Tab-separated table of C-alpha atoms and ligand atoms in Angstrom:
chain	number	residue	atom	x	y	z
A	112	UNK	CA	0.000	0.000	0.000
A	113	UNK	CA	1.292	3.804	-0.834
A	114	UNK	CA	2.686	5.114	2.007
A	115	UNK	CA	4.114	8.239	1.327
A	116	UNK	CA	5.646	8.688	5.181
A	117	UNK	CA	7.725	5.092	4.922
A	118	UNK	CA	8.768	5.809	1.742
A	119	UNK	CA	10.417	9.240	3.147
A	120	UNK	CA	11.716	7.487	6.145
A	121	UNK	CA	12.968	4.677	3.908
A	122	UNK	CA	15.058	6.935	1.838
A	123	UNK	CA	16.237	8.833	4.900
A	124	UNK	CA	17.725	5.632	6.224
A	125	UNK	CA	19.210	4.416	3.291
A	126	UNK	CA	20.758	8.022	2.599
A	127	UNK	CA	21.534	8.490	6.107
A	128	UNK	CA	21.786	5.404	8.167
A	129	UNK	CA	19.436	4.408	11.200
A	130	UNK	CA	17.487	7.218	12.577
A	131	UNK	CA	16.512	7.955	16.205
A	132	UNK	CA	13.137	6.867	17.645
A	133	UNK	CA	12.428	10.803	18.395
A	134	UNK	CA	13.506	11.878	14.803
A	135	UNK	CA	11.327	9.073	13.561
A	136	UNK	CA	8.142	9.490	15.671
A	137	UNK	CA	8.215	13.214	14.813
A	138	UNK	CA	8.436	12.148	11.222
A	139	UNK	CA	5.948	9.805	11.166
A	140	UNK	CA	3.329	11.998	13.440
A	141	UNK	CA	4.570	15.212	11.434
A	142	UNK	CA	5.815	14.849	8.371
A	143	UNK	CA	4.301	17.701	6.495
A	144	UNK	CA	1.380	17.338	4.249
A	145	UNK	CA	1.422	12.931	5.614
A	146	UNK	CA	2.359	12.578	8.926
A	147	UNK	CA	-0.482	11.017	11.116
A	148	UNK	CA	-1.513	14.330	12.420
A	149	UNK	CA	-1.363	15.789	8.968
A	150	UNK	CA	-3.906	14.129	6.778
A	151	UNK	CA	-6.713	12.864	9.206
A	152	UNK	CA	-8.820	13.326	12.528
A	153	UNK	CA	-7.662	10.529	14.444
A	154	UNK	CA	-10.321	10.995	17.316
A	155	UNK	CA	-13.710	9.445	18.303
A	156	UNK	CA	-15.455	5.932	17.959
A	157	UNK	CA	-14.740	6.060	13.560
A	158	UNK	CA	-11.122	7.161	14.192
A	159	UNK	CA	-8.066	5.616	16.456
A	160	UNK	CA	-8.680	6.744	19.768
A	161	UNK	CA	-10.699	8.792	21.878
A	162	UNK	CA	-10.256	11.297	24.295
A	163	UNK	CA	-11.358	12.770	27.850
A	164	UNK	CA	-13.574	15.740	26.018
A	165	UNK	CA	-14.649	13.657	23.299
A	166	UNK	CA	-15.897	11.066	26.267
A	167	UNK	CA	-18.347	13.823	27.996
A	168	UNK	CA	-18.582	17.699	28.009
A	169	UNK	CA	-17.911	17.283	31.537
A	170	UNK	CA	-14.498	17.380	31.157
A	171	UNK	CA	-13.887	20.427	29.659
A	172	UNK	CA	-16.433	22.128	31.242
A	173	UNK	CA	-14.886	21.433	34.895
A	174	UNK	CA	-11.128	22.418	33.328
A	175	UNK	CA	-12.616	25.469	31.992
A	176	UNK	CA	-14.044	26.498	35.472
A	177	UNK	CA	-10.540	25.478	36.806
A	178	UNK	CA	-8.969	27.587	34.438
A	179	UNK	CA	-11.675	30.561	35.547
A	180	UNK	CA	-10.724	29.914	39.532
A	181	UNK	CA	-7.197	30.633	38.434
A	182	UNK	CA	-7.580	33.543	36.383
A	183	UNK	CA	-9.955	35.125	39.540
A	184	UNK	CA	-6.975	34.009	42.128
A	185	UNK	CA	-4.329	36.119	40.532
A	186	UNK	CA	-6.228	39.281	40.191
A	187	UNK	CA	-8.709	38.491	36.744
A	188	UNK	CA	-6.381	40.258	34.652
A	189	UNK	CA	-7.839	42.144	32.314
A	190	UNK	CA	-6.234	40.465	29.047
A	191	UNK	CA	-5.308	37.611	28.999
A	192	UNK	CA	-4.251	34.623	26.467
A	193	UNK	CA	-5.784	31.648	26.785
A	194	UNK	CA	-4.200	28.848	25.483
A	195	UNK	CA	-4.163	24.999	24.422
A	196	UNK	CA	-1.813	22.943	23.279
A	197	UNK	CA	-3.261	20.445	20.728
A	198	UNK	CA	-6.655	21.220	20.799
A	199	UNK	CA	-7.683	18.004	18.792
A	200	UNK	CA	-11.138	18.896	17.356
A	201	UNK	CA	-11.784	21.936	19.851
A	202	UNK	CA	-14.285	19.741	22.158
A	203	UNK	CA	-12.312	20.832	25.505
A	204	UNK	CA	-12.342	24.429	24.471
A	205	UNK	CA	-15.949	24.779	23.432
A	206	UNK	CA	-17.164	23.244	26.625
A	207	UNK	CA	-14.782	25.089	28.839
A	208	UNK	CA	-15.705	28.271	26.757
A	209	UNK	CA	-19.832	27.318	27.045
A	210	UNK	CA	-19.066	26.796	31.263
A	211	UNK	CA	-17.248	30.174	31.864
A	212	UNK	CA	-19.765	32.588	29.849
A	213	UNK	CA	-21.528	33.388	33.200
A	214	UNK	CA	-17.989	34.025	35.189
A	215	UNK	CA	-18.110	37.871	35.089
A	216	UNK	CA	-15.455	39.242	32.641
A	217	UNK	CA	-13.454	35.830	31.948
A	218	UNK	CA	-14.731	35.750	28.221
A	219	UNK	CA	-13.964	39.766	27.716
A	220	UNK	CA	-10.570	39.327	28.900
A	221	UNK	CA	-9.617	35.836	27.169
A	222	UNK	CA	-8.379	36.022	24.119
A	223	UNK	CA	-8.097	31.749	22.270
A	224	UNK	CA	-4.899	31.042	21.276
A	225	UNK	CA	-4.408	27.648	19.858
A	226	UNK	CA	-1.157	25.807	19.118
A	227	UNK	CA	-1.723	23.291	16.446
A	228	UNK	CA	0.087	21.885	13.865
A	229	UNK	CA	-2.588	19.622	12.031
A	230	UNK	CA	-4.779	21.526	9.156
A	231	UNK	CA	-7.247	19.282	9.378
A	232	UNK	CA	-7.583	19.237	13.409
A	233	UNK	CA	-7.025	23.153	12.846
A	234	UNK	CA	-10.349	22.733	10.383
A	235	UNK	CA	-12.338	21.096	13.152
A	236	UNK	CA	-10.848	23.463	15.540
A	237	UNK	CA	-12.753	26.451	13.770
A	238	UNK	CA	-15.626	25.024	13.791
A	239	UNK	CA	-16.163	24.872	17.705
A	240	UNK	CA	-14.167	27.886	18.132
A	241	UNK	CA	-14.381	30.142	15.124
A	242	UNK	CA	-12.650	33.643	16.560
A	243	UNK	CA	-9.624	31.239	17.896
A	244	UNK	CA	-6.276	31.871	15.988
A	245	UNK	CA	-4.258	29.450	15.525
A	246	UNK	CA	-0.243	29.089	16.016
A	247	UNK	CA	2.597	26.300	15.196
A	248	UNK	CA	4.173	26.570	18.000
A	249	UNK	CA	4.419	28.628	21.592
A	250	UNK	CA	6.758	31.277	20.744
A	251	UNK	CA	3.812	33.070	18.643
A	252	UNK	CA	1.734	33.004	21.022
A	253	UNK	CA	1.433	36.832	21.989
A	254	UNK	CA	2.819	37.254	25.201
A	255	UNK	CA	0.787	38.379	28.588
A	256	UNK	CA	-0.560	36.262	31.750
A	257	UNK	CA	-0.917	32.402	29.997
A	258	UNK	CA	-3.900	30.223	31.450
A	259	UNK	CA	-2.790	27.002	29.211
A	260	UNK	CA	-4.242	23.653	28.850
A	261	UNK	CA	-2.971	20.533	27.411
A	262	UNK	CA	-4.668	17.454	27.703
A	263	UNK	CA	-3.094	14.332	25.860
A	264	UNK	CA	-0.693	16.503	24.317
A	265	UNK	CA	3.038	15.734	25.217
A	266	UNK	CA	2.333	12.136	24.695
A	267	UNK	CA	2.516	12.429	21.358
A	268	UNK	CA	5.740	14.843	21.732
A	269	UNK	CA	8.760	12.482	20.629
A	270	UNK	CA	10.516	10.709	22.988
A	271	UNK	CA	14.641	9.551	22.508
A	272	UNK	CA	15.017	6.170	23.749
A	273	UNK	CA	18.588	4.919	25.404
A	274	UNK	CA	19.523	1.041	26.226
A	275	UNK	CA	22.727	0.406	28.615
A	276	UNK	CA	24.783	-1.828	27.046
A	277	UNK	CA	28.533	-2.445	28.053
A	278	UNK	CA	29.474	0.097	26.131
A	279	UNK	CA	27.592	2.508	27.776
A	280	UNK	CA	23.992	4.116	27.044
A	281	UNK	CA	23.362	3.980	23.371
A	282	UNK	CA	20.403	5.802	21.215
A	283	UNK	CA	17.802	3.299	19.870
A	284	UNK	CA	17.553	4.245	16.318
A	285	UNK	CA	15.135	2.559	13.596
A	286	UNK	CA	17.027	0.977	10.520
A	287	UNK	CA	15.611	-0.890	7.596
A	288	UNK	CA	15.953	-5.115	7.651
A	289	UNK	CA	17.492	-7.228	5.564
A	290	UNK	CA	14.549	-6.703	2.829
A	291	UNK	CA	15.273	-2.721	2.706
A	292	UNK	CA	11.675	-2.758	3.266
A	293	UNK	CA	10.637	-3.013	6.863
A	294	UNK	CA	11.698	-0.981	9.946
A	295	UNK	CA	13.265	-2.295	13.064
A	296	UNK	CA	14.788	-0.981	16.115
A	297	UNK	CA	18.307	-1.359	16.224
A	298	UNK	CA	21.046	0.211	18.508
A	299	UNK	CA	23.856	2.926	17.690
A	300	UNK	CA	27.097	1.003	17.834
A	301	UNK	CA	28.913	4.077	20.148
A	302	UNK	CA	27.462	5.707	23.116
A	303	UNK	CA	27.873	9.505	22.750
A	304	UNK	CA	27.539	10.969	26.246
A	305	UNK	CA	24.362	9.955	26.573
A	306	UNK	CA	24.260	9.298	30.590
A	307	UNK	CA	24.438	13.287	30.715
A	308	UNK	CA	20.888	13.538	29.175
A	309	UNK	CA	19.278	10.481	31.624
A	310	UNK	CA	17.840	11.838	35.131
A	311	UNK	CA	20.752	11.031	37.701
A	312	UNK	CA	18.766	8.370	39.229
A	313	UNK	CA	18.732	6.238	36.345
A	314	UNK	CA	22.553	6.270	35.056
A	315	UNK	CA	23.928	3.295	36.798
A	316	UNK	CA	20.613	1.590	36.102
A	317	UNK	CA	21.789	-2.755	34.617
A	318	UNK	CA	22.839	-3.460	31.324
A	319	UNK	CA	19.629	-4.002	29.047
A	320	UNK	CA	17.365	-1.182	30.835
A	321	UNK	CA	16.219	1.057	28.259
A	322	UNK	CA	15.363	4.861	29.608
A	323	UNK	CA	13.192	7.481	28.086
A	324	UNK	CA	13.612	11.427	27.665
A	325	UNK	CA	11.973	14.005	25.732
A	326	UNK	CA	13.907	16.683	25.188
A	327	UNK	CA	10.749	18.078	23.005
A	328	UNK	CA	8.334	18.001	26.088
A	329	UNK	CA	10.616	19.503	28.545
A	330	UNK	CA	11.587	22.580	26.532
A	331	UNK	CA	7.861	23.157	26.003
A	332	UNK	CA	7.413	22.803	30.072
A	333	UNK	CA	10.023	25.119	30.486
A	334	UNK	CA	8.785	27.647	27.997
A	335	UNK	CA	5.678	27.746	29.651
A	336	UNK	CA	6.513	27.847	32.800
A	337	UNK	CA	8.864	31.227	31.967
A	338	UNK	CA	6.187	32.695	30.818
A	339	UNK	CA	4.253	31.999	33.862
A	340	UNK	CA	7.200	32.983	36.026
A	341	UNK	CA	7.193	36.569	33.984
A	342	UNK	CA	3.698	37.627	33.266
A	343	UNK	CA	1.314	35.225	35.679
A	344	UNK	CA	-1.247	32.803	34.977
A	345	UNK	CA	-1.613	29.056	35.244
A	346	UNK	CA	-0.900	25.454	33.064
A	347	UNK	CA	-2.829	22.675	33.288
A	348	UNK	CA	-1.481	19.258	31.948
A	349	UNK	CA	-3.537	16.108	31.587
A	350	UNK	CA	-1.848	13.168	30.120
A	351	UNK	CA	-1.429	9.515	30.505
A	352	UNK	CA	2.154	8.936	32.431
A	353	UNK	CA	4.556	7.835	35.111
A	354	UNK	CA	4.473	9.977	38.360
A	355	UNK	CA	8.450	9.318	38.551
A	356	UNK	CA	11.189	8.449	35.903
A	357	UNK	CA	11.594	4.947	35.607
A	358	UNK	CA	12.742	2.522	32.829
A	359	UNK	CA	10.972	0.930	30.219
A	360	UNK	CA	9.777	1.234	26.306
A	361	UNK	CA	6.459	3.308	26.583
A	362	UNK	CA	6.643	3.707	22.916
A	363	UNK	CA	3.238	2.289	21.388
A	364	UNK	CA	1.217	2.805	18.129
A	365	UNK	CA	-2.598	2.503	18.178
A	366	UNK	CA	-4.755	2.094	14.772
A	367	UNK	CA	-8.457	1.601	14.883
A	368	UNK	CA	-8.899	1.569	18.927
A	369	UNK	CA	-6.233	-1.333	18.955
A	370	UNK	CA	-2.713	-1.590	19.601
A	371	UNK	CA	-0.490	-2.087	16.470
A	372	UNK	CA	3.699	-2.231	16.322
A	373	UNK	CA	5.263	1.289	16.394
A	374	UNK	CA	7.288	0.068	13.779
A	375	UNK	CA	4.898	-0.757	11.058
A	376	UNK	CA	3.549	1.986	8.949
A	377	UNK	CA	4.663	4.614	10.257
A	378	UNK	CA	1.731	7.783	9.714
A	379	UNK	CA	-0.674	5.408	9.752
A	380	UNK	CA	-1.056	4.972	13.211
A	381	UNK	CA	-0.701	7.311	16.074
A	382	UNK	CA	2.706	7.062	17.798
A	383	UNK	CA	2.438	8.336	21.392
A	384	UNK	CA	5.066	7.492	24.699
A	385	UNK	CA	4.043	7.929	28.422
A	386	UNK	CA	4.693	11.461	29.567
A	387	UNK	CA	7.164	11.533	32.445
A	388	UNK	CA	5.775	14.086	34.767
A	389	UNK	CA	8.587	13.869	37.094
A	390	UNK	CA	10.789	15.251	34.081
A	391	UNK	CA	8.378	17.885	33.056
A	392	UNK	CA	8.038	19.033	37.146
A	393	UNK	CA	11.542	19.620	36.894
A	394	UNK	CA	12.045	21.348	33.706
A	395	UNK	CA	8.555	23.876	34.904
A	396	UNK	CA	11.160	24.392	38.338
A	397	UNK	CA	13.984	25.304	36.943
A	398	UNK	CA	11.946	28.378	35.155
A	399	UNK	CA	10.979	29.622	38.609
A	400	UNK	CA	7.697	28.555	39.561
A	401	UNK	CA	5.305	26.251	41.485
A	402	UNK	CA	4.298	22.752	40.056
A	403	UNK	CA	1.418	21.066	42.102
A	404	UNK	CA	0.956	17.056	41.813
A	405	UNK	CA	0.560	15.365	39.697
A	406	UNK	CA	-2.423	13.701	40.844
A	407	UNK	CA	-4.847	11.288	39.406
A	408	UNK	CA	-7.993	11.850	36.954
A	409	UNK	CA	-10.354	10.450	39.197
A	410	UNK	CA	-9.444	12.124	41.875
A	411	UNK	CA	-8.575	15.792	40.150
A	412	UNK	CA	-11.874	15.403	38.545
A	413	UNK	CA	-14.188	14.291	41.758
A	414	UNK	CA	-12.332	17.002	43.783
A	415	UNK	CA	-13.581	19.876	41.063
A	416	UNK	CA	-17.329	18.149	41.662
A	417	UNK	CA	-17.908	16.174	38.586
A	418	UNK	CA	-20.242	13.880	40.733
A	419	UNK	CA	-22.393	17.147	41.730
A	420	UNK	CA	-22.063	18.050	37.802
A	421	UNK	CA	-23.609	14.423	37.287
A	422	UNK	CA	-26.212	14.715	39.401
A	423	UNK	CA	-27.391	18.027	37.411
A	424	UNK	CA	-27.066	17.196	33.983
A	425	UNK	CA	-29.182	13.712	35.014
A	426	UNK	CA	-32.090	15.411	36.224
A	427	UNK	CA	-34.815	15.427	33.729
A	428	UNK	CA	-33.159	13.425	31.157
A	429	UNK	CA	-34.292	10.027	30.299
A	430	UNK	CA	-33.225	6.670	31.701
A	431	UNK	CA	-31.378	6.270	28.350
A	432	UNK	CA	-29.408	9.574	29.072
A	433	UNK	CA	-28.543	9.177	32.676
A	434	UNK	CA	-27.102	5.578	31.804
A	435	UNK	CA	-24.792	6.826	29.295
A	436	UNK	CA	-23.834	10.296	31.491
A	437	UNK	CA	-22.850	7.520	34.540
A	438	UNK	CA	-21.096	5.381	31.943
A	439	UNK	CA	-18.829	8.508	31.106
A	440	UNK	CA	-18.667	9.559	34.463
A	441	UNK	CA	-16.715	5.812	35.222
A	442	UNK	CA	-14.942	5.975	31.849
A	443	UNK	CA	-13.088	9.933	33.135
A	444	UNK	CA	-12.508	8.554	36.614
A	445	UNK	CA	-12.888	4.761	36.886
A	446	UNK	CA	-9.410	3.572	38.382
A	447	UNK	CA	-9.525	0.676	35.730
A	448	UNK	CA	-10.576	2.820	33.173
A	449	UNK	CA	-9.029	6.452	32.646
A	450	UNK	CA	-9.101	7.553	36.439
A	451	UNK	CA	-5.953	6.088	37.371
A	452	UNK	CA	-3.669	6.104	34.345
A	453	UNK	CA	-3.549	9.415	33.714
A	454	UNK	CA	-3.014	12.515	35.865
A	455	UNK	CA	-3.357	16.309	35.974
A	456	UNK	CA	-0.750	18.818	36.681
A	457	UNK	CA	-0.018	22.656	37.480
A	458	UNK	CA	1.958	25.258	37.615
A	459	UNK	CA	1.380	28.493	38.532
A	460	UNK	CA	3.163	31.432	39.778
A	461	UNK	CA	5.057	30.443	42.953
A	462	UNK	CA	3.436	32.990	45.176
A	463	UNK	CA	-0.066	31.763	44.290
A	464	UNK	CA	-2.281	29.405	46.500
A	465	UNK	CA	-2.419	25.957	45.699
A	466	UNK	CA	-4.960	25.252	42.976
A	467	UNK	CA	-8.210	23.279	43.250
A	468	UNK	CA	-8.056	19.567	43.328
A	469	UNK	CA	-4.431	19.585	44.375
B	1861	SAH	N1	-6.346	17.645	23.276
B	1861	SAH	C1	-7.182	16.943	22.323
B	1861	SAH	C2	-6.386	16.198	21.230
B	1861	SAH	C3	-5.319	15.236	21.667
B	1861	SAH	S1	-4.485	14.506	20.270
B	1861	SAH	C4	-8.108	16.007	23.056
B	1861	SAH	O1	-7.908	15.779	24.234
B	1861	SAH	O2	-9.045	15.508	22.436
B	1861	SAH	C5	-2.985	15.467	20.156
B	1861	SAH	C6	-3.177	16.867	19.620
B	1861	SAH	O3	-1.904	17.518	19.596
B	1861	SAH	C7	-3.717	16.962	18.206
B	1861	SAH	O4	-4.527	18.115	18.109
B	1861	SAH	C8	-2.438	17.097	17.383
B	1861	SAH	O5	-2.638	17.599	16.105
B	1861	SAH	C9	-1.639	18.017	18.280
B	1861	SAH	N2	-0.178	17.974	18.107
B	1861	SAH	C10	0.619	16.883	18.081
B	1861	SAH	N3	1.913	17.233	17.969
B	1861	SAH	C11	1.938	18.578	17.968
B	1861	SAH	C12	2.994	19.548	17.900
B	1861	SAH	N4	4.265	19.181	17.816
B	1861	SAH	N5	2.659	20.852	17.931
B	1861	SAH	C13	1.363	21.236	18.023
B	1861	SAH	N6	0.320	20.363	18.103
B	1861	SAH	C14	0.605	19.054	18.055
């Protein structure tokens, strides 16, 4: 089958040698114009996976009255940007947007930034949120107090991937096999230094561990939190992670709500690594402000009332409509189901009170 994101990768390879994991997950989420991102709208039950705001309007709508609390803490600035990183098809921003309307002033002041690089996510995006604009990346993003959300973003940030060997920590790269047609994951034959880049914890981990960083995800942690530091506001980061470093391949691929082999067509199926939230804490630090938790879904979510929110949006609908709002209820905070697994995040300016639900 034509698949115009191998075939780059392929000649890469052969021109280049192996690459790294990071250089080929960003290629094969982001290669421009066929990358996974690029060419399709991966979310929802026809798609590959779903999402906390595509599960219920609950989700956003409780982030977006987070996002409000925050904004009143520190003073309601009177302009402010308010951001999110990979807004997927705008769900989380609609909702939080439809919730805050009645919190005097929050929708004057907030001006939508989004930072997206898909067209057609950015597509869907205007739909739910027409007077949005849209950026690549964070540095356009017009400076001023930042109220940020990212949910599920970083996890599809790329991730370099380092096995201890004898001769030291070498970068797992992907090379072609013996055909020239399929990918594997092989290892670089030198190591270059890497034990410098691996949290100090994990250097004199045994031969065969393999340890994760990405580089990608903490500069974006860092940049926000400087801009936090500077000009006030709040982040708040929901992804699926590890509340510590630790060792281990998180790299997966998941195509049609299943899990597939990161290594087969690549842009065909989403390529996405557990966010280490221990790394990204640090990185926010180092900028010069407070990071708070992380904590778990469930918990985050029951502590900013979704059971009360429930209980509302149940009364007067049908049997049919309260069975599926308690079904989505379990599915955001069920320990076995999204509760537990993945965890929120903050980081606000270090002289501000500790946000709800932390
Ligand atoms: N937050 C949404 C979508 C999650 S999917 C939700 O919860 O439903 C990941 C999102 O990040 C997509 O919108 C994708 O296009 C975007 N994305 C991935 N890599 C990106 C990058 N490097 N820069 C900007 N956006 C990116």
């Amino acid at each position: 089958m034509n698949n115009p994101v191998a075939d780059h990768l392929r000649r890469l390879i052969e021109i280049e040698g192996p690459v790294p994991v990071a250089d080929y997950m960003a290629i094969a989420l982001g290669h421009p114009g066929h990358g996974y991102y690029m060419r399709r709208d991966p979310l929802g039950a026809g798609g590959d996976f779903i999402t906390a705001p595509e599960v219920s309007q609950m989700f956003g709508e409780l982030v977006g009255l987070w996002i409000a609390a925050q904004w009143l803490t520190q003073g309601a600035p009177e302009r402010f940007v308010l951001a999110e990183a990979g807004p997927g098809r705008g769900t989380l921003m609609a909702d939080a947007l439809r919730a805050t309307a009645r919190v005097p002033g929050f929708s004057k002041a907030g001006e939508v930034h989004f930072i997206e690089t898909s067209p057609v996510l950015k597509a869907a995006q205007a739909v739910r949120v027409p007077y949005a604009r849209w950026h690549d990346r964070l540095d356009n993003v017009p400076e001023g107090p930042l109220f940020l959300i990212a949910n599920e973003f970083f996890d599809a940030l790329p991730v370099r991937q380092f096995v201890r060997t004898e001769r030291g920590w070498c970068e797992r790269c992907v090379a072609l096999d013996a055909t020239g047609e399929r990918f594997e994951p092989v290892l670089a034959p030198v190591a270059q230094g890497a034990a410098d880049l691996l949290p100090p914890g994990l250097r004199e981990a045994p031969a065969g561990s393999l340890a994760e960083i990405s580089p990608a995800s903490e500069a974006i942690a860092r940049q926000i939190a400087s801009r936090i530091a500077i000009h006030g506001g709040a982040a708040l980061i929901i992804d699926y992670g590890h509340v510590r470093s630790g060792l281990g391949d998180t790299l997966q691929a998941v195509r049609a709500h299943a899990y597939a082999d990161p290594f087969e067509e690549p842009g065909l199926a989403d390529l996405t690594a557990h966010v280490d939230f221990e790394a990204l804490g640090r990185a926010a630090r180092a900028a010069g402000v407070a990071v708070h938790g992380p904590v778990e879904q469930g918990a985050f979510l029951v502590a900013l009332g979704i059971e009360g929110r429930c209980v509302k949006l149940k009364a007067g609908a049908s049997r049919m409509q309260c069975d599926r709002i308690d079904t989505e209820l379990g599915r955001l905070t069920g320990t076995d189901q999204m509760g537990r697994l993945f965890k929120a995040m903050a980081i606000t300016p270090l002289n501000a009170p500790v946000p709800d639900g932390f």
